[in-house]
Amino acid sequence: MNQPLVPPIRPEYDRVLAPFVEAPVERVLPLSTRLWQQDWLRKGLILAVLALAWEGLARWQDNDLLLPGFLQTLSALVEGLASGELLDRVRISLIVLAQGYLSGIALAFALTTLAVSTQFGRDLLSTLTAMFNPLPAIALLPLALLWFGLGSASLVFVLIHSVLWPLALNTFAGFQGVPETLRMAGRNYGLKGLPYVRQILIPAALPAILSGLKIGWAFAWRTLIAAELVFGAASGRGGLGWYIFQNRNELYTDRVFAGLLVVIAIGLIVENLVFASLERLTVRRWGMVR
């Protein structure tokens, strides 16, 4: 009887390689390259170039009423912050913004959860977004003033409108793009309803959700400033938008530009600190985005 063939077994051995010393393994980058890799430095240079161009154009224009210089605007900004008036206006605006933004987020997630759970929810979301998403939020301010009066409730109403629809659309699109393997994994673990959305859909769709949050924030912030121009003129009080409107009427153009600088600064802070940190701790850390 023939014996089965056994393949030969090669002996194992370790071969120790000599250390590579012909050239340095690590190379120190030049200082200029390391500095240029810093995001804050590149963005700071862009802002400095814009400020220099602004100051040069203002001096060439030589008309403080039409275009005050950057240094003059900076002086008005420091004066407004030192007096406390500008800080008080910013506080009023941010309180109203937080109320409208958070309420819009809650309603958007409730509507999107219903849309991913039932056919009726999908029909409701598609119909409402087709109706109200093209409608400018500021166009609803006259109705809001009629319904809710001259108070912060009118501003909160238009802010909810500006946040709700873009966030709901982005969130639903992110949910629709979740791979089927992740959906099957959730169903295999017996997840249904809200736990299924919270543990499977939201983490997988987080890049789209963050995009919707940023779009909703931008819409809400500019809608608030625009609405406060009307709201402040109607009631005699308001936030940062009313500060800009009031100083425009009194021809303090440097204070108008100072208020606009605060609007831009708050936008930069929220974008580069709040949302950038949130992305770094979530989707970038998880390798979901480049």
GROMACS .gro file of C-alpha atoms in nm:
model
  290
    1MET     CA    1   0.000   0.000   0.000
    2ASN     CA    2   0.138   0.336  -0.104
    3GLN     CA    3   0.217   0.579   0.174
    4PRO     CA    4   0.077   0.934   0.135
    5LEU     CA    5   0.330   1.188   0.023
    6VAL     CA    6   0.434   1.428   0.297
    7PRO     CA    7   0.568   1.763   0.178
    8PRO     CA    8   0.908   1.853   0.308
    9ILE     CA    9   0.919   2.093   0.599
   10ARG     CA   10   1.174   2.367   0.565
   11PRO     CA   11   1.367   2.455   0.879
   12GLU     CA   12   1.282   2.790   1.033
   13TYR     CA   13   1.549   3.042   1.103
   14ASP     CA   14   1.583   3.412   1.187
   15ARG     CA   15   1.810   3.632   0.984
   16VAL     CA   16   1.926   3.937   1.172
   17LEU     CA   17   1.980   4.230   0.941
   18ALA     CA   18   2.248   4.481   1.000
   19PRO     CA   19   2.121   4.828   1.088
   20PHE     CA   20   2.089   5.068   0.798
   21VAL     CA   21   2.336   5.349   0.861
   22GLU     CA   22   2.423   5.469   0.511
   23ALA     CA   23   2.165   5.753   0.527
   24PRO     CA   24   1.945   5.907   0.796
   25VAL     CA   25   1.611   5.732   0.827
   26GLU     CA   26   1.429   6.047   0.938
   27ARG     CA   27   1.473   6.385   0.782
   28VAL     CA   28   1.389   6.703   0.968
   29LEU     CA   29   1.172   6.931   0.758
   30PRO     CA   30   1.283   7.291   0.712
   31LEU     CA   31   1.132   7.546   0.948
   32SER     CA   32   0.944   7.719   0.666
   33THR     CA   33   0.778   7.390   0.566
   34ARG     CA   34   0.678   7.310   0.923
   35LEU     CA   35   0.531   7.656   0.969
   36TRP     CA   36   0.339   7.637   0.642
   37GLN     CA   37   0.178   7.313   0.757
   38GLN     CA   38   0.004   7.501   1.040
   39ASP     CA   39  -0.357   7.577   0.948
   40TRP     CA   40  -0.384   7.872   1.184
   41LEU     CA   41  -0.081   8.040   1.026
   42ARG     CA   42  -0.208   8.004   0.669
   43LYS     CA   43  -0.552   8.133   0.760
   44GLY     CA   44  -0.399   8.415   0.964
   45LEU     CA   45  -0.196   8.523   0.662
   46ILE     CA   46  -0.511   8.532   0.451
   47LEU     CA   47  -0.685   8.751   0.709
   48ALA     CA   48  -0.380   8.979   0.730
   49VAL     CA   49  -0.373   9.024   0.352
   50LEU     CA   50  -0.744   9.108   0.351
   51ALA     CA   51  -0.695   9.362   0.632
   52LEU     CA   52  -0.407   9.528   0.447
   53ALA     CA   53  -0.610   9.543   0.126
   54TRP     CA   54  -0.902   9.693   0.320
   55GLU     CA   55  -0.681   9.960   0.479
   56GLY     CA   56  -0.518  10.045   0.147
   57LEU     CA   57  -0.851  10.074  -0.033
   58ALA     CA   58  -0.993  10.295   0.244
   59ARG     CA   59  -0.696  10.531   0.230
   60TRP     CA   60  -0.720  10.548  -0.147
   61GLN     CA   61  -1.096  10.617  -0.122
   62ASP     CA   62  -1.033  10.880   0.150
   63ASN     CA   63  -1.396  10.894   0.263
   64ASP     CA   64  -1.462  10.770   0.617
   65LEU     CA   65  -1.837  10.793   0.569
   66LEU     CA   66  -1.837  10.543   0.283
   67LEU     CA   67  -1.547  10.318   0.379
   68PRO     CA   68  -1.363  10.359   0.710
   69GLY     CA   69  -1.022  10.198   0.733
   70PHE     CA   70  -0.942   9.876   0.913
   71LEU     CA   71  -0.761  10.058   1.194
   72GLN     CA   72  -1.049  10.301   1.241
   73THR     CA   73  -1.296  10.012   1.249
   74LEU     CA   74  -1.076   9.830   1.498
   75SER     CA   75  -1.076  10.139   1.720
   76ALA     CA   76  -1.458  10.153   1.706
   77LEU     CA   77  -1.470   9.781   1.788
   78VAL     CA   78  -1.248   9.826   2.094
   79GLU     CA   79  -1.459  10.121   2.205
   80GLY     CA   80  -1.781   9.924   2.170
   81LEU     CA   81  -1.639   9.629   2.363
   82ALA     CA   82  -1.500   9.854   2.638
   83SER     CA   83  -1.833  10.031   2.687
   84GLY     CA   84  -2.013   9.697   2.710
   85GLU     CA   85  -2.278   9.792   2.454
   86LEU     CA   86  -2.147   9.560   2.184
   87LEU     CA   87  -2.109   9.269   2.425
   88ASP     CA   88  -2.468   9.315   2.543
   89ARG     CA   89  -2.595   9.310   2.185
   90VAL     CA   90  -2.395   8.996   2.112
   91ARG     CA   91  -2.535   8.827   2.423
   92ILE     CA   92  -2.893   8.900   2.316
   93SER     CA   93  -2.831   8.765   1.966
   94LEU     CA   94  -2.658   8.447   2.084
   95ILE     CA   95  -2.936   8.366   2.333
   96VAL     CA   96  -3.201   8.392   2.062
   97LEU     CA   97  -2.979   8.201   1.818
   98ALA     CA   98  -2.929   7.914   2.063
   99GLN     CA   99  -3.303   7.884   2.123
  100GLY     CA  100  -3.391   7.874   1.754
  101TYR     CA  101  -3.096   7.657   1.649
  102LEU     CA  102  -3.148   7.390   1.915
  103SER     CA  103  -3.523   7.382   1.855
  104GLY     CA  104  -3.464   7.342   1.481
  105ILE     CA  105  -3.219   7.055   1.544
  106ALA     CA  106  -3.470   6.874   1.766
  107LEU     CA  107  -3.752   6.907   1.513
  108ALA     CA  108  -3.525   6.804   1.224
  109PHE     CA  109  -3.416   6.484   1.399
  110ALA     CA  110  -3.774   6.402   1.497
  111LEU     CA  111  -3.894   6.449   1.139
  112THR     CA  112  -3.602   6.251   0.995
  113THR     CA  113  -3.650   5.966   1.244
  114LEU     CA  114  -4.012   5.943   1.135
  115ALA     CA  115  -3.901   5.948   0.770
  116VAL     CA  116  -3.661   5.653   0.807
  117SER     CA  117  -3.916   5.455   1.007
  118THR     CA  118  -4.236   5.483   0.801
  119GLN     CA  119  -4.346   5.547   0.446
  120PHE     CA  120  -4.577   5.820   0.570
  121GLY     CA  121  -4.279   5.994   0.730
  122ARG     CA  122  -4.086   5.984   0.401
  123ASP     CA  123  -4.383   6.130   0.213
  124LEU     CA  124  -4.426   6.396   0.481
  125LEU     CA  125  -4.057   6.495   0.474
  126SER     CA  126  -4.036   6.514   0.094
  127THR     CA  127  -4.358   6.716   0.071
  128LEU     CA  128  -4.272   6.963   0.347
  129THR     CA  129  -3.916   7.021   0.228
  130ALA     CA  130  -4.036   7.078  -0.130
  131MET     CA  131  -4.284   7.335   0.002
  132PHE     CA  132  -4.085   7.522   0.267
  133ASN     CA  133  -3.715   7.476   0.190
  134PRO     CA  134  -3.719   7.723  -0.106
  135LEU     CA  135  -3.908   7.977   0.109
  136PRO     CA  136  -3.671   8.239   0.257
  137ALA     CA  137  -3.690   8.248   0.634
  138ILE     CA  138  -3.685   8.628   0.644
  139ALA     CA  139  -4.002   8.631   0.430
  140LEU     CA  140  -4.187   8.473   0.723
  141LEU     CA  141  -4.091   8.750   0.965
  142PRO     CA  142  -4.401   8.967   0.897
  143LEU     CA  143  -4.625   8.669   0.972
  144ALA     CA  144  -4.417   8.581   1.278
  145LEU     CA  145  -4.454   8.935   1.412
  146LEU     CA  146  -4.829   8.912   1.352
  147TRP     CA  147  -4.863   8.573   1.522
  148PHE     CA  148  -4.615   8.602   1.808
  149GLY     CA  149  -4.582   8.977   1.855
  150LEU     CA  150  -4.274   9.193   1.906
  151GLY     CA  151  -4.074   8.944   2.109
  152SER     CA  152  -3.801   8.687   2.077
  153ALA     CA  153  -4.060   8.421   1.984
  154SER     CA  154  -4.088   8.574   1.637
  155LEU     CA  155  -3.712   8.548   1.584
  156VAL     CA  156  -3.706   8.192   1.718
  157PHE     CA  157  -3.980   8.099   1.472
  158VAL     CA  158  -3.788   8.219   1.165
  159LEU     CA  159  -3.468   8.060   1.298
  160ILE     CA  160  -3.638   7.723   1.331
  161HIS     CA  161  -3.754   7.754   0.971
  162SER     CA  162  -3.402   7.835   0.851
  163VAL     CA  163  -3.246   7.538   1.035
  164LEU     CA  164  -3.512   7.268   1.006
  165TRP     CA  165  -3.528   7.198   0.634
  166PRO     CA  166  -3.159   7.191   0.528
  167LEU     CA  167  -3.067   6.984   0.835
  168ALA     CA  168  -3.353   6.740   0.776
  169LEU     CA  169  -3.257   6.697   0.410
  170ASN     CA  170  -2.889   6.639   0.487
  171THR     CA  171  -2.965   6.399   0.770
  172PHE     CA  172  -3.210   6.198   0.562
  173ALA     CA  173  -2.962   6.182   0.272
  174GLY     CA  174  -2.697   6.058   0.515
  175PHE     CA  175  -2.934   5.793   0.648
  176GLN     CA  176  -3.013   5.681   0.294
  177GLY     CA  177  -2.642   5.638   0.224
  178VAL     CA  178  -2.577   5.402   0.517
  179PRO     CA  179  -2.442   5.069   0.377
  180GLU     CA  180  -2.679   4.775   0.386
  181THR     CA  181  -2.424   4.567   0.582
  182LEU     CA  182  -2.448   4.808   0.875
  183ARG     CA  183  -2.827   4.801   0.857
  184MET     CA  184  -2.825   4.419   0.862
  185ALA     CA  185  -2.586   4.421   1.157
  186GLY     CA  186  -2.824   4.643   1.350
  187ARG     CA  187  -3.122   4.423   1.270
  188ASN     CA  188  -2.925   4.112   1.369
  189TYR     CA  189  -2.870   4.268   1.712
  190GLY     CA  190  -3.243   4.326   1.738
  191LEU     CA  191  -3.228   4.705   1.714
  192LYS     CA  192  -3.547   4.880   1.609
  193GLY     CA  193  -3.692   5.227   1.620
  194LEU     CA  194  -3.500   5.493   1.811
  195PRO     CA  195  -3.216   5.262   1.932
  196TYR     CA  196  -3.159   5.158   1.569
  197VAL     CA  197  -3.137   5.521   1.460
  198ARG     CA  198  -2.916   5.624   1.752
  199GLN     CA  199  -2.667   5.335   1.742
  200ILE     CA  200  -2.651   5.253   1.369
  201LEU     CA  201  -2.778   5.531   1.145
  202ILE     CA  202  -2.649   5.840   1.325
  203PRO     CA  203  -2.283   5.727   1.360
  204ALA     CA  204  -2.273   5.605   0.999
  205ALA     CA  205  -2.438   5.922   0.863
  206LEU     CA  206  -2.246   6.162   1.087
  207PRO     CA  207  -2.049   6.335   0.803
  208ALA     CA  208  -2.375   6.433   0.632
  209ILE     CA  209  -2.530   6.533   0.964
  210LEU     CA  210  -2.235   6.759   1.044
  211SER     CA  211  -2.265   6.920   0.702
  212GLY     CA  212  -2.632   6.984   0.771
  213LEU     CA  213  -2.551   7.133   1.111
  214LYS     CA  214  -2.299   7.371   0.955
  215ILE     CA  215  -2.540   7.474   0.679
  216GLY     CA  216  -2.818   7.522   0.934
  217TRP     CA  217  -2.588   7.729   1.155
  218ALA     CA  218  -2.492   7.958   0.865
  219PHE     CA  219  -2.855   8.002   0.760
  220ALA     CA  220  -2.963   8.071   1.118
  221TRP     CA  221  -2.687   8.324   1.189
  222ARG     CA  222  -2.743   8.535   0.879
  223THR     CA  223  -3.122   8.507   0.915
  224LEU     CA  224  -3.098   8.632   1.273
  225ILE     CA  225  -2.888   8.936   1.178
  226ALA     CA  226  -3.124   9.022   0.893
  227ALA     CA  227  -3.434   8.970   1.109
  228GLU     CA  228  -3.297   9.182   1.392
  229LEU     CA  229  -3.272   9.477   1.153
  230VAL     CA  230  -3.652   9.468   1.116
  231PHE     CA  231  -3.719   9.346   1.470
  232GLY     CA  232  -3.501   9.612   1.630
  233ALA     CA  233  -3.649   9.890   1.416
  234ALA     CA  234  -4.000   9.778   1.513
  235SER     CA  235  -3.954   9.730   1.886
  236GLY     CA  236  -3.665   9.960   1.973
  237ARG     CA  237  -3.449   9.682   2.112
  238GLY     CA  238  -3.256   9.393   1.971
  239GLY     CA  239  -2.920   9.231   1.930
  240LEU     CA  240  -2.626   9.269   1.700
  241GLY     CA  241  -2.836   9.335   1.391
  242TRP     CA  242  -3.009   9.621   1.568
  243TYR     CA  243  -2.668   9.761   1.667
  244ILE     CA  244  -2.568   9.769   1.300
  245PHE     CA  245  -2.899   9.920   1.192
  246GLN     CA  246  -2.898  10.190   1.461
  247ASN     CA  247  -2.544  10.304   1.384
  248ARG     CA  248  -2.621  10.308   1.012
  249ASN     CA  249  -2.908  10.549   1.078
  250GLU     CA  250  -2.675  10.771   1.283
  251LEU     CA  251  -2.404  10.753   1.010
  252TYR     CA  252  -2.145  10.590   1.239
  253THR     CA  253  -2.004  10.384   0.956
  254ASP     CA  254  -1.703  10.269   1.158
  255ARG     CA  255  -1.939  10.118   1.418
  256VAL     CA  256  -2.138   9.951   1.140
  257PHE     CA  257  -1.819   9.785   1.017
  258ALA     CA  258  -1.729   9.699   1.377
  259GLY     CA  259  -2.061   9.516   1.411
  260LEU     CA  260  -1.997   9.334   1.084
  261LEU     CA  261  -1.652   9.235   1.211
  262VAL     CA  262  -1.815   9.081   1.518
  263VAL     CA  263  -2.057   8.888   1.294
  264ILE     CA  264  -1.762   8.755   1.092
  265ALA     CA  265  -1.557   8.678   1.404
  266ILE     CA  266  -1.837   8.474   1.561
  267GLY     CA  267  -1.875   8.282   1.236
  268LEU     CA  268  -1.502   8.206   1.225
  269ILE     CA  269  -1.499   8.097   1.590
  270VAL     CA  270  -1.793   7.861   1.550
  271GLU     CA  271  -1.658   7.714   1.226
  272ASN     CA  272  -1.293   7.672   1.329
  273LEU     CA  273  -1.337   7.581   1.696
  274VAL     CA  274  -1.678   7.424   1.752
  275PHE     CA  275  -1.738   7.234   1.428
  276ALA     CA  276  -1.370   7.165   1.357
  277SER     CA  277  -1.326   7.016   1.706
  278LEU     CA  278  -1.642   6.809   1.666
  279GLU     CA  279  -1.519   6.672   1.334
  280ARG     CA  280  -1.174   6.599   1.474
  281LEU     CA  281  -1.318   6.405   1.768
  282THR     CA  282  -1.564   6.204   1.557
  283VAL     CA  283  -1.551   6.154   1.181
  284ARG     CA  284  -1.180   6.232   1.133
  285ARG     CA  285  -1.083   6.019   1.430
  286TRP     CA  286  -1.296   5.735   1.296
  287GLY     CA  287  -1.144   5.765   0.945
  288MET     CA  288  -1.474   5.852   0.780
  289VAL     CA  289  -1.343   6.163   0.603
  290ARG     CA  290  -1.003   6.267   0.472
   0.00000   0.00000   0.00000
